[in-house]
mmCIF file of C-alpha atoms in Angstrom:
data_model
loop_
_atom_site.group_PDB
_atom_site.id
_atom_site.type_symbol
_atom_site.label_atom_id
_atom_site.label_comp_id
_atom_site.label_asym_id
_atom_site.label_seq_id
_atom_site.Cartn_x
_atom_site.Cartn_y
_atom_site.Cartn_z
ATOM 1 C CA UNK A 1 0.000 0.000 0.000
ATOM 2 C CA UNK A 2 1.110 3.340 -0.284
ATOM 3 C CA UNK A 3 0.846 4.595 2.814
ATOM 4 C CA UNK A 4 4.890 4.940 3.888
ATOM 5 C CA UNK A 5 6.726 7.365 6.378
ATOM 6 C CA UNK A 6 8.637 9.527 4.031
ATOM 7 C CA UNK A 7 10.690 12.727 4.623
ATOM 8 C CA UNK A 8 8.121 16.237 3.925
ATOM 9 C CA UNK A 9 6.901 16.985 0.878
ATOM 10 C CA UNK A 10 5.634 20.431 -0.791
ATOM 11 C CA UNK A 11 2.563 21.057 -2.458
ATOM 12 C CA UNK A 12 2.177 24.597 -4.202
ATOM 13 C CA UNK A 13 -0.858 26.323 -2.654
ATOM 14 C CA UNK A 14 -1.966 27.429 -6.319
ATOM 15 C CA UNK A 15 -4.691 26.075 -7.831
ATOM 16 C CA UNK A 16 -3.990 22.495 -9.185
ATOM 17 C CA UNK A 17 -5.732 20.792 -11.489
ATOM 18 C CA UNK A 18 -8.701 18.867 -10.430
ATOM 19 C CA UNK A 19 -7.089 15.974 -12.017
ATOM 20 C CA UNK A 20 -3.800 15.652 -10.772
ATOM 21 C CA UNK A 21 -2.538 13.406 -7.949
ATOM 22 C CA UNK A 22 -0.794 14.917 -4.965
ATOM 23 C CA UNK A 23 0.461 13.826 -1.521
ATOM 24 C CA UNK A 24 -1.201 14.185 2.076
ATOM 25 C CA UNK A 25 0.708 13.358 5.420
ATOM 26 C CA UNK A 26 -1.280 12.555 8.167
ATOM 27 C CA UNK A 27 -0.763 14.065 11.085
ATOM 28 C CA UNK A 28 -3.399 12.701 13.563
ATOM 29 C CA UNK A 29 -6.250 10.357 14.032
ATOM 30 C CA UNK A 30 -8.501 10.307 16.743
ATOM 31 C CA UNK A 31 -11.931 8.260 17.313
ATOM 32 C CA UNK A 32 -15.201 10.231 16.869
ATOM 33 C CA UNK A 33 -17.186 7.112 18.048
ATOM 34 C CA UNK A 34 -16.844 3.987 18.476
ATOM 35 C CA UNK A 35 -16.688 3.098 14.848
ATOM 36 C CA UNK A 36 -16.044 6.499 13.633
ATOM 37 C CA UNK A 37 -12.413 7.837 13.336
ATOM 38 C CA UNK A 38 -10.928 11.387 12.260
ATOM 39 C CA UNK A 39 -7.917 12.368 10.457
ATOM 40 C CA UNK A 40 -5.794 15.124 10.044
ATOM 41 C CA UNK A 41 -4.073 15.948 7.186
ATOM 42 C CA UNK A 42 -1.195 18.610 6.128
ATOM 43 C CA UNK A 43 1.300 19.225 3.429
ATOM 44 C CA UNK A 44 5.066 18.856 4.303
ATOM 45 C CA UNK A 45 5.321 22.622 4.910
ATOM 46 C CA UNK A 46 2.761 24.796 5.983
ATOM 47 C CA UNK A 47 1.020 25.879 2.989
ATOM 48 C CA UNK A 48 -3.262 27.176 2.901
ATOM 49 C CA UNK A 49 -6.064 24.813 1.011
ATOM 50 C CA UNK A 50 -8.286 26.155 -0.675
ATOM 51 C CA UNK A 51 -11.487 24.520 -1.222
ATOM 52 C CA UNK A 52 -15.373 25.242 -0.981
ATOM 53 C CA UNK A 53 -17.571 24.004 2.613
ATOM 54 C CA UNK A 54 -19.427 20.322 1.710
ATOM 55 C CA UNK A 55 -16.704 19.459 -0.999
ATOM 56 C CA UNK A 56 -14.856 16.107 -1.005
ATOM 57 C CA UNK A 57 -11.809 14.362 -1.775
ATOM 58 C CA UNK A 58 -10.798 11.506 -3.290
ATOM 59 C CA UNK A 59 -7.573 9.049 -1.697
ATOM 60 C CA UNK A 60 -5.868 6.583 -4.275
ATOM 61 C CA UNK A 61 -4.226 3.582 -3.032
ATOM 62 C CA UNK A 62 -2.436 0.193 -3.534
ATOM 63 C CA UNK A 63 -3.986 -2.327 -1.264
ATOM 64 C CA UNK A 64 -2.648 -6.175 -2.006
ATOM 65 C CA UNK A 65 -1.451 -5.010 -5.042
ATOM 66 C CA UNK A 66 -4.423 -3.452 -6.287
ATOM 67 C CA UNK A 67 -5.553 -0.015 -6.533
ATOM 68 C CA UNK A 68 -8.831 1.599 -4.640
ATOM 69 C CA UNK A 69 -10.106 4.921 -4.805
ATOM 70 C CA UNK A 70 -12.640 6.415 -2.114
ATOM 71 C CA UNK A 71 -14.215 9.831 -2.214
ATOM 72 C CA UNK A 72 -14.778 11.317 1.544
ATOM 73 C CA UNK A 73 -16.419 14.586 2.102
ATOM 74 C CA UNK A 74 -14.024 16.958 4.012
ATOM 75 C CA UNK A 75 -14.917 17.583 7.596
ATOM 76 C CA UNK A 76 -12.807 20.424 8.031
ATOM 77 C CA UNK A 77 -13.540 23.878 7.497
ATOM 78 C CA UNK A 78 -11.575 26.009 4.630
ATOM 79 C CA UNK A 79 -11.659 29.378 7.656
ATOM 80 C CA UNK A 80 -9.169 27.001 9.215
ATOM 81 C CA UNK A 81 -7.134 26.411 5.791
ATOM 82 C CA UNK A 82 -3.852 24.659 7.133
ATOM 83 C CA UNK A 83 -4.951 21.039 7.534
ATOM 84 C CA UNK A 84 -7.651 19.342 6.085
ATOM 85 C CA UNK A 85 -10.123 16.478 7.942
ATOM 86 C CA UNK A 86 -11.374 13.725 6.414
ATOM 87 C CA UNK A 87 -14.531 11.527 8.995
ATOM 88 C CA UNK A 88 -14.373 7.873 7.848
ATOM 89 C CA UNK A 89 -16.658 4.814 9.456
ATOM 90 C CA UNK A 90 -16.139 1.418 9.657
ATOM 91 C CA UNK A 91 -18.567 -0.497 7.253
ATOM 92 C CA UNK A 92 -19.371 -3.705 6.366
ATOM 93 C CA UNK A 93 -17.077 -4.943 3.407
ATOM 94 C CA UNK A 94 -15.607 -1.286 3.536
ATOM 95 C CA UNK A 95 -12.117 -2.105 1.507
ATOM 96 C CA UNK A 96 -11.232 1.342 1.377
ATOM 97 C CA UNK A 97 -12.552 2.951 4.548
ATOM 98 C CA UNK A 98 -11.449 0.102 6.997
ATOM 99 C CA UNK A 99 -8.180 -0.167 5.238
ATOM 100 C CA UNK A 100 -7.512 3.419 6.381
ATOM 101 C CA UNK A 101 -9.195 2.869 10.126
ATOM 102 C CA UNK A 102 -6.858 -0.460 10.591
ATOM 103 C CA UNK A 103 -3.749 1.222 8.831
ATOM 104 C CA UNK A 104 -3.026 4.624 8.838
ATOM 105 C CA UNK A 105 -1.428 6.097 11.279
ATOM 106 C CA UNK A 106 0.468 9.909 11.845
ATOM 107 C CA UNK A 107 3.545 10.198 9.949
ATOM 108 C CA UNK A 108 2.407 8.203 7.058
ATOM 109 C CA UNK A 109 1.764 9.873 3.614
ATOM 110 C CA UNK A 110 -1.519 9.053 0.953
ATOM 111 C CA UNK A 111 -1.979 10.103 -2.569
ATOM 112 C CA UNK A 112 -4.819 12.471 -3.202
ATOM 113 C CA UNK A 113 -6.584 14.153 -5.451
ATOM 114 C CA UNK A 114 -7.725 18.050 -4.544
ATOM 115 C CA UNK A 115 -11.156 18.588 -3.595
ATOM 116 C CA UNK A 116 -14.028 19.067 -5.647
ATOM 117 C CA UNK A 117 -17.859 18.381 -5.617
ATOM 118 C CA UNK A 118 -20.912 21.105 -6.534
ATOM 119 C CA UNK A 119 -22.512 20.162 -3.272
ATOM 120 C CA UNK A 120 -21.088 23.317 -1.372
ATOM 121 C CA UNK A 121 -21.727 26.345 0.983
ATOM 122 C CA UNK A 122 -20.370 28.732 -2.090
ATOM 123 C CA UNK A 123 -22.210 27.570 -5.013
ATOM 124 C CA UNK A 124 -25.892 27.463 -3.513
ATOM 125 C CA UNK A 125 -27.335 30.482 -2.252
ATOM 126 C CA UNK A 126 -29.228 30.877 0.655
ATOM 127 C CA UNK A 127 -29.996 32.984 3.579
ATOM 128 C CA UNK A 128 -31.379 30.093 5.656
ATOM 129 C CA UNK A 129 -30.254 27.222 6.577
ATOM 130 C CA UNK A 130 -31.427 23.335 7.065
ATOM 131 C CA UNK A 131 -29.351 21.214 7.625
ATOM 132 C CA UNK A 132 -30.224 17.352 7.786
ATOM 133 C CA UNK A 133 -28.167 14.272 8.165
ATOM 134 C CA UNK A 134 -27.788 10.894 9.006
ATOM 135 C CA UNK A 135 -25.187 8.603 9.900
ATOM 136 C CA UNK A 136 -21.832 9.854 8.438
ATOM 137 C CA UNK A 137 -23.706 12.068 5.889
ATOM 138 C CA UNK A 138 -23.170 14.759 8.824
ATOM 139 C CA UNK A 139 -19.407 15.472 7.470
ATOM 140 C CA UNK A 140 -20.268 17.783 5.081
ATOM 141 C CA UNK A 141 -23.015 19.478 7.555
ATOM 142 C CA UNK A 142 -20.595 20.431 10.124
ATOM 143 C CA UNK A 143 -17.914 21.703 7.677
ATOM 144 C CA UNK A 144 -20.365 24.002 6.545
ATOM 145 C CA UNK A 145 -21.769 24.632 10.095
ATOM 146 C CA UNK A 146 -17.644 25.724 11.119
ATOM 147 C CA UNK A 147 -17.641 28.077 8.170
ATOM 148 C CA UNK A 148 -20.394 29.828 8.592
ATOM 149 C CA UNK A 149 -20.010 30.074 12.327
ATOM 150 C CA UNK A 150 -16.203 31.138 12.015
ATOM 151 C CA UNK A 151 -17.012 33.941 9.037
ATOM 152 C CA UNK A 152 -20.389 35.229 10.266
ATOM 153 C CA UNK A 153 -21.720 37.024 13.149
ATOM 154 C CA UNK A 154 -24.903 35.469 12.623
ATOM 155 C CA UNK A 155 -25.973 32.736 10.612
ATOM 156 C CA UNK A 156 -29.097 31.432 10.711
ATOM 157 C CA UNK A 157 -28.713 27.572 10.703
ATOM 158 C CA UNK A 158 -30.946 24.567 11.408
ATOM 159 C CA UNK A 159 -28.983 21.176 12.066
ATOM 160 C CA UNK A 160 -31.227 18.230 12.261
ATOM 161 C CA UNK A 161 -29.006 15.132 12.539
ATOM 162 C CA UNK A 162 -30.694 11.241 12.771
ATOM 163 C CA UNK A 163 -28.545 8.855 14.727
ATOM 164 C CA UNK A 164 -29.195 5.176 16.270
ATOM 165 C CA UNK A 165 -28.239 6.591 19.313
ATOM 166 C CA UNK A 166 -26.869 9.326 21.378
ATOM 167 C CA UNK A 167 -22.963 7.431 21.733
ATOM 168 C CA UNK A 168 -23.680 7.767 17.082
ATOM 169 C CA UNK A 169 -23.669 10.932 17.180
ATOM 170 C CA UNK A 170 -20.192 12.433 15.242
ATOM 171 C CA UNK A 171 -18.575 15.641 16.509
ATOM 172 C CA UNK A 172 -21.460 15.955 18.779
ATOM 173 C CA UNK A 173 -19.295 17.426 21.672
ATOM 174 C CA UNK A 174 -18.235 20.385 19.532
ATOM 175 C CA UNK A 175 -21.507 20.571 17.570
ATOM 176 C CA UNK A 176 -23.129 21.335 21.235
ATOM 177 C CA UNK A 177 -20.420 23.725 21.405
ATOM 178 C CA UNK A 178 -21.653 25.888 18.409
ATOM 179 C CA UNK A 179 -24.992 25.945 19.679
ATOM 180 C CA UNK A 180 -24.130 26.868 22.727
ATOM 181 C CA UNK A 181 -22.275 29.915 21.542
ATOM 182 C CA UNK A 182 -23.949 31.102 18.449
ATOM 183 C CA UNK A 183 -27.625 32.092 19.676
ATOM 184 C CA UNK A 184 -28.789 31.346 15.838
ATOM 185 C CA UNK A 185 -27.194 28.129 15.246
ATOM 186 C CA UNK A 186 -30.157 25.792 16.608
ATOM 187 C CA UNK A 187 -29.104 21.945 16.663
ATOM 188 C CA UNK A 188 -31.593 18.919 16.945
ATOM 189 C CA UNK A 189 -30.846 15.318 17.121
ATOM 190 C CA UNK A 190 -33.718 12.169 16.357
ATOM 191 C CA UNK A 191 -31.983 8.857 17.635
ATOM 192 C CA UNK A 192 -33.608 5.701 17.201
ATOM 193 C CA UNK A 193 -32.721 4.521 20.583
ATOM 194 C CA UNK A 194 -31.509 6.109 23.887
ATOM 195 C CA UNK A 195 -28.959 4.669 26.026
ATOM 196 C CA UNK A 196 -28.595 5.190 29.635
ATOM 197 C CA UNK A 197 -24.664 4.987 29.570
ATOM 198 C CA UNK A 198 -23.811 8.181 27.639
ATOM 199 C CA UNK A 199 -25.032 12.289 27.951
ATOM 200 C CA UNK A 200 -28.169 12.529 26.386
ATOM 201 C CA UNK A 201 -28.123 16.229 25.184
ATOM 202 C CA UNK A 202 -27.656 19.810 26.315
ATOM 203 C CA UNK A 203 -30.259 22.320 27.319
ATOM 204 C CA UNK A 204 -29.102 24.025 24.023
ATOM 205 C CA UNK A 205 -30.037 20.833 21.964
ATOM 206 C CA UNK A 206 -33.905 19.850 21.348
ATOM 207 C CA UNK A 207 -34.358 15.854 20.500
ATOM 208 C CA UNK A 208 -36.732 13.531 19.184
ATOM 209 C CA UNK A 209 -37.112 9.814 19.645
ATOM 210 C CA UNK A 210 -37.736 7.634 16.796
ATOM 211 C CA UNK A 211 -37.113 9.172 13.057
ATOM 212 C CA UNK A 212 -37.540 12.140 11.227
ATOM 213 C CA UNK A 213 -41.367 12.665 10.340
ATOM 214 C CA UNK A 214 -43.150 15.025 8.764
ATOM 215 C CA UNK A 215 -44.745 15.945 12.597
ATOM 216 C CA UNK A 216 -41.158 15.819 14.458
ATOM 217 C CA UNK A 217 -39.474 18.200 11.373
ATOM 218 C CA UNK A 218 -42.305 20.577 11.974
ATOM 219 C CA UNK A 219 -41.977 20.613 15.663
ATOM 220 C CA UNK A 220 -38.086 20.946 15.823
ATOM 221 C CA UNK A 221 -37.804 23.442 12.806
ATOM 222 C CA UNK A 222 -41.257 25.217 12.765
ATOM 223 C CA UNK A 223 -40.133 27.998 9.854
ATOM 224 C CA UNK A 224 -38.288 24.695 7.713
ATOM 225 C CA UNK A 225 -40.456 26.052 4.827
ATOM 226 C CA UNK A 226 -38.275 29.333 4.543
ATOM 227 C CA UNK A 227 -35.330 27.801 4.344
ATOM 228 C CA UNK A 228 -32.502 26.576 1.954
ATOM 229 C CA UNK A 229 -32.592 22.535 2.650
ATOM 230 C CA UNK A 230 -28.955 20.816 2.187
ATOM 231 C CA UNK A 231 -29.544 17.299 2.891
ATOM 232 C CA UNK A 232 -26.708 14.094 3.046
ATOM 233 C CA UNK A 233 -26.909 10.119 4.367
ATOM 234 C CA UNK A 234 -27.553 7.206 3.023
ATOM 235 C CA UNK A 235 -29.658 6.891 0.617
ATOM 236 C CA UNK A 236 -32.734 5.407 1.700
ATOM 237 C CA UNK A 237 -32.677 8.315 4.474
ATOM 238 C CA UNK A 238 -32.494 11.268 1.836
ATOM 239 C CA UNK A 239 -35.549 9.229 -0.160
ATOM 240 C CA UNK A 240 -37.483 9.204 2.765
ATOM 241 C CA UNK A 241 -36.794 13.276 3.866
ATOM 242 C CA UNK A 242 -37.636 13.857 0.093
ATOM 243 C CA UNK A 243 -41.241 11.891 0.797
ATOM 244 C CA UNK A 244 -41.432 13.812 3.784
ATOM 245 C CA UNK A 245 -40.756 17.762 2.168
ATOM 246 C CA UNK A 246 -42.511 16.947 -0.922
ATOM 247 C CA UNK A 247 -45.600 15.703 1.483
ATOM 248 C CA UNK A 248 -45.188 18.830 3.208
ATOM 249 C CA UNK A 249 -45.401 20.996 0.127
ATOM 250 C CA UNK A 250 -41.977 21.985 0.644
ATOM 251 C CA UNK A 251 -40.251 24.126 -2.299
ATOM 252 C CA UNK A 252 -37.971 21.187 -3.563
ATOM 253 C CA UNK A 253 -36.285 23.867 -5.702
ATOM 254 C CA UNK A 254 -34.900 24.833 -2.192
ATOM 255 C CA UNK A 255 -33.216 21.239 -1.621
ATOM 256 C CA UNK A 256 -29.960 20.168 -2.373
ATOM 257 C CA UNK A 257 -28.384 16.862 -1.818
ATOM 258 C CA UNK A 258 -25.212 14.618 -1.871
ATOM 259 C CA UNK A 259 -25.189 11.390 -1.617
ATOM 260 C CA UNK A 260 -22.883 8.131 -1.097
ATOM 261 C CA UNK A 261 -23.991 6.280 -4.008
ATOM 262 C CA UNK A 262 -21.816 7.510 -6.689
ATOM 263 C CA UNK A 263 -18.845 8.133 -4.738
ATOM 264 C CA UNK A 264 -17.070 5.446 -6.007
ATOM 265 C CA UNK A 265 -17.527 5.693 -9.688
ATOM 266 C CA UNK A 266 -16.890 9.698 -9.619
ATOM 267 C CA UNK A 267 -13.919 8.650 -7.755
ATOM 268 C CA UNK A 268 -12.495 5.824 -10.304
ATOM 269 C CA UNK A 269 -13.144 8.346 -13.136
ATOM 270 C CA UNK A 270 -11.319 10.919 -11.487
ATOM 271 C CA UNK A 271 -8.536 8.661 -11.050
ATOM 272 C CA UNK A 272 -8.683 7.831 -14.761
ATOM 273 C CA UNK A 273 -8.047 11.480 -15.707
ATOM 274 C CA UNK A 274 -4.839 12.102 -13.026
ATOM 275 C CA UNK A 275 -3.200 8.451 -14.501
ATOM 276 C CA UNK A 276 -3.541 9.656 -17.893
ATOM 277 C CA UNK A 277 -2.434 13.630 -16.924
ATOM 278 C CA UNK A 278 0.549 12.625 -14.676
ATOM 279 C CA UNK A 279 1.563 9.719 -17.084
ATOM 280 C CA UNK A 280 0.572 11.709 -20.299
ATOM 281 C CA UNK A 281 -0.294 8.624 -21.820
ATOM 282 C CA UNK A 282 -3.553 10.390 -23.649
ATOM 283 C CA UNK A 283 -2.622 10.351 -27.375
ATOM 284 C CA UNK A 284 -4.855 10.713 -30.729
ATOM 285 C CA UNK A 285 -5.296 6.894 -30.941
ATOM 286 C CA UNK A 286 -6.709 5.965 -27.631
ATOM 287 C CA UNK A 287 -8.390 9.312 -26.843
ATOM 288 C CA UNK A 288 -11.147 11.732 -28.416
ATOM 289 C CA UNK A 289 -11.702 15.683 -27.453
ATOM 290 C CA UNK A 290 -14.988 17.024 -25.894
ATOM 291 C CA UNK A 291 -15.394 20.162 -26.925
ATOM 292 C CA UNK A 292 -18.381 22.637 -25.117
ATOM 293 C CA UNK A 293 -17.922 26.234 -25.513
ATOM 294 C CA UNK A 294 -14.558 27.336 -24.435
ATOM 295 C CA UNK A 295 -13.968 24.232 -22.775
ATOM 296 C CA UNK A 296 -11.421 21.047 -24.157
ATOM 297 C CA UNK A 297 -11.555 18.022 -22.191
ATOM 298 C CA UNK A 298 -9.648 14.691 -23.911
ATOM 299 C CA UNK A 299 -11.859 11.448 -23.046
ATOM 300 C CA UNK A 300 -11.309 7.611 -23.787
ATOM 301 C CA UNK A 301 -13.446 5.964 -25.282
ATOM 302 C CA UNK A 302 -14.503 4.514 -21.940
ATOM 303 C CA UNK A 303 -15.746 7.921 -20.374
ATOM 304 C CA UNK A 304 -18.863 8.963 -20.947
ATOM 305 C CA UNK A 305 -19.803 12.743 -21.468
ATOM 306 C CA UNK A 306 -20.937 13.229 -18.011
ATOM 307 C CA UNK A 307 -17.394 12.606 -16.646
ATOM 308 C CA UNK A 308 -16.187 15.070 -19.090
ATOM 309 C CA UNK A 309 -18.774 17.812 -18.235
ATOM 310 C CA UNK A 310 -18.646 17.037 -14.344
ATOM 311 C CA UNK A 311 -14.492 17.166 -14.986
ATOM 312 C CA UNK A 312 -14.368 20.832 -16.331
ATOM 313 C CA UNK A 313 -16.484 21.607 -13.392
ATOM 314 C CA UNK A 314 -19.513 22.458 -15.903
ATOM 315 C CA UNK A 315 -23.239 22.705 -14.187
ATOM 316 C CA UNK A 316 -25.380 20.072 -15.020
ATOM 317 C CA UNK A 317 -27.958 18.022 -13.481
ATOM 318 C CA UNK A 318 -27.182 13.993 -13.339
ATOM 319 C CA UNK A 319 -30.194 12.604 -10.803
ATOM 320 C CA UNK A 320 -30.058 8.986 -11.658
ATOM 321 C CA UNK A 321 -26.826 8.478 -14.015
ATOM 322 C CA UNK A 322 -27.949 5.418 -15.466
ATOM 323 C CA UNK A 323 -29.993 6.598 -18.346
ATOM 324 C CA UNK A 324 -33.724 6.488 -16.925
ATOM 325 C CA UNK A 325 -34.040 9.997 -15.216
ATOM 326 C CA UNK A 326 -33.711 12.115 -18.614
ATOM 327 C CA UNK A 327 -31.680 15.046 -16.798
ATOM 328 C CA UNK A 328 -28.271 15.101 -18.133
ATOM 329 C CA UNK A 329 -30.541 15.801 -21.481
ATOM 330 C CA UNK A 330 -27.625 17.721 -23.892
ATOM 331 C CA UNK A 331 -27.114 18.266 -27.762
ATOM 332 C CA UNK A 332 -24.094 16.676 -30.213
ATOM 333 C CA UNK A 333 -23.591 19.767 -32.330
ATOM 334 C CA UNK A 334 -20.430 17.978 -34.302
ATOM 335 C CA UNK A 335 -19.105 14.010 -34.256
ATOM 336 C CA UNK A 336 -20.059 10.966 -33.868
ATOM 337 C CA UNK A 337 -21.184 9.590 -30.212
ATOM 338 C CA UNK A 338 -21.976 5.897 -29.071
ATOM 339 C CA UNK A 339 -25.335 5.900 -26.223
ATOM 340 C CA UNK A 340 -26.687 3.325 -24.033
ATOM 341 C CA UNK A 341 -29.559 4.900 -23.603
ATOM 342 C CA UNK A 342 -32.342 6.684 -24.938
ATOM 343 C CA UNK A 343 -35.045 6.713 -22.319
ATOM 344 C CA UNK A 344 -37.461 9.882 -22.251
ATOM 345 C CA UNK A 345 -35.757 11.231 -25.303
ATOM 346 C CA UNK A 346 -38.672 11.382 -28.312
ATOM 347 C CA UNK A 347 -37.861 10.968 -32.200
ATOM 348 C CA UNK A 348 -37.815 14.663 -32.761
ATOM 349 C CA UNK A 349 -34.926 15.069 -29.891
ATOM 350 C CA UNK A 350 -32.896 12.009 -31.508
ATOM 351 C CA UNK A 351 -33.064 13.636 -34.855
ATOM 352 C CA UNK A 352 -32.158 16.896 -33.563
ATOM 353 C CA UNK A 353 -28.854 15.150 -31.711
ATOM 354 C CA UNK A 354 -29.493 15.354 -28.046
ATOM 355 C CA UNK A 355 -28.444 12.491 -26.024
ATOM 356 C CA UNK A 356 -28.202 11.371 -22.507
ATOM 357 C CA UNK A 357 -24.751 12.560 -21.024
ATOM 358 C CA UNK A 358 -24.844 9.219 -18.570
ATOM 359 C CA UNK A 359 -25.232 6.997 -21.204
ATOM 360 C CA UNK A 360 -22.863 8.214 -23.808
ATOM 361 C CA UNK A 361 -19.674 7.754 -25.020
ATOM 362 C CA UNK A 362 -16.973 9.630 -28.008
ATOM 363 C CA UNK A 363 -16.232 7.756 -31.562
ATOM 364 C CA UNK A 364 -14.746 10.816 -32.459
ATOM 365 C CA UNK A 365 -13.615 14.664 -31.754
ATOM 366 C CA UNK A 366 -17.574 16.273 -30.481
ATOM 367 C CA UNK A 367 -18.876 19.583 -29.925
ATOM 368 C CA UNK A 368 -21.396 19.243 -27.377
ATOM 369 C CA UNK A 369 -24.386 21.993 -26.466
ATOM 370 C CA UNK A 370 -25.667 22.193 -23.120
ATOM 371 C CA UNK A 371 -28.553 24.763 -23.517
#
């Protein structure tokens, strides 16, 4: 594996590529719960990281000889830019994740690639905030949370985090912390189950019993309708808060979401892109360019257009990516394009050249449209 104690290493604090592969040291670890640990990361010499609240970042290594890539959503705040913290639990079958819990330790070095990820406090607007979570789905919550407590006087948050019980609950020490010093940061936990051997909560902190409802979401966040809704967990959680909001005639053009599911593939095709960058092994032959405005992006003939697009950082909605959903709807304007799906695209659109960005892969050079 590549995880070795080496001497420092220097990483320039401008703006790398989104593709290229770097190196982390890690410089602590400490347990959040008891299947829950936190590490801290640094470059060899102090340098500031620059990234955006809710983003993530993706760790490449060589376990038994084979290479795994993981996508974790930073924990750590950018208004504290000389480290960075990445949350990981223990799962079931976890390669990557348990790897890291097992193995790492402080001193030892991982290859990275710099955070990305549209799911963040500086690309959605709001004036609001409502925050909901589950499980480890909190990590991006409480970065977020740390910003906007650190940088403003006073933000006006939510934080509604599910748990199975009150000893689940991450950062929950320092989360009672901000509510206990920011007047307008109001934090409420539902737990499934209460335990008699750990602190239940704080007279800062309401609580619920059981799991998020439409009732209990009304109670603990009466004016939840005014606000900007960023939502994270697994993902039969975020289908049932969707349920919930959309039963509650909630402005779903006010909700935003990340979720675990595609984690891994974003993170593989990331991957893809820093091999072929640091190894410049992208050549005529084995690679076609996606063209959109002003934008060049070289693909295999593996990638779909969707990794390309999502790659230059490009906005576009991608709800299902497997070709049912009809979102990632965009228009061939030159070449010739290979698609695996078609769904909710009529004759007229075919003719016209739009395809399914999901579904679709280069045979040649393209100019794409995304109005």
């Amino acid at each position: 594996m590549n995880i070795n104690t080496l001497p420092n290493i220097t990483l320039s604090s401008t703006p790398t590529r989104q593709d290229s592969l770097s190196q982390l040291v890690c410089v602590e670890r400490w347990n959040e719960t008891a299947d829950v640990v936190s590490f801290r990361f640094q470059a060899g010499e102090p340098m500031k990281f620059d990234y955006k609240p809710g983003q993530f970042m993706t760790l490449v290594l060589d376990i038994n000889g084979e290479q795994a890539c993981r996508s974790y959503t930073l924990s750590s705040t950018p208004s504290r830019p000389y480290s960075l913290m990445l949350t990981i639990k223990r799962v079931e079958g976890g390669l990557v994740s348990n790897y890291l819990i097992d193995h790492l330790q402080p001193g030892q070095m991982v290859r990275v690639l710099p955070p990305t990820g549209q799911f963040n406090l500086f690309d959605i607007s709001a004036q609001k905030y409502l925050f909901l979570s589950a499980g480890c789905g909190i990590t991006p919550m409480y970065s977020m949370s740390r910003y906007l407590t650190d940088t403003q006087m006073n933000a006006d948050i939510a934080f509604v985090h599910s748990a199975r019980t009150q000893a689940d609950i991450i950062f929950k020490t320092s989360l009672e912390t901000m509510a206990t010093r920011h007047r307008d940061f109001k934090l409420r936990y539902i737990v499934e189950n209460v335990t008699t051997d750990t602190v239940w909560h704080t007279e800062e902190t309401l609580h619920d019993i059981g799991r998020l409802s439409a009732n209990n979401l009304r109670d603990l966040v009466p004016d939840f309708a005014e606000r900007t809704v960023f939502l994270c967990g697994p993902e039969p959680y975020m289908q049932a808060v969707k349920k919930i909001l959309t039963d509650l005639n909630f402005d779903m053009s006010k909700l935003y979401h990340e979720s675990f599911a595609t984690a891994v593939k974003e993170a593989q095709s990331r991957v893809k892109q820093a091999e072929m960058q640091s190894a410049n092994q992208v050549n005529a032959s084995a690679s076609f360019m996606l063209s959109i405005g002003d934008k060049k992006r070289a693909l295999t003939a593996e990638q779909t257009l969707l990794e390309g697009i999502e790659a230059e950082g490009l906005p576009i909605i991608a709800a299902c990516r497997s070709g049912v959903c009809g979102a990632c709807k965009c228009q061939v304007l030159e070449g010739e394009t290979e698609s695996t799906s078609s769904m909710t695209l009529t004759p007229a659109d075919i003719d016209a050249g739009y395809v399914l960005a999901c579904s679709t892969k280069l045979k040649s050079d393209v100019t794409l449209s995304l109005g």
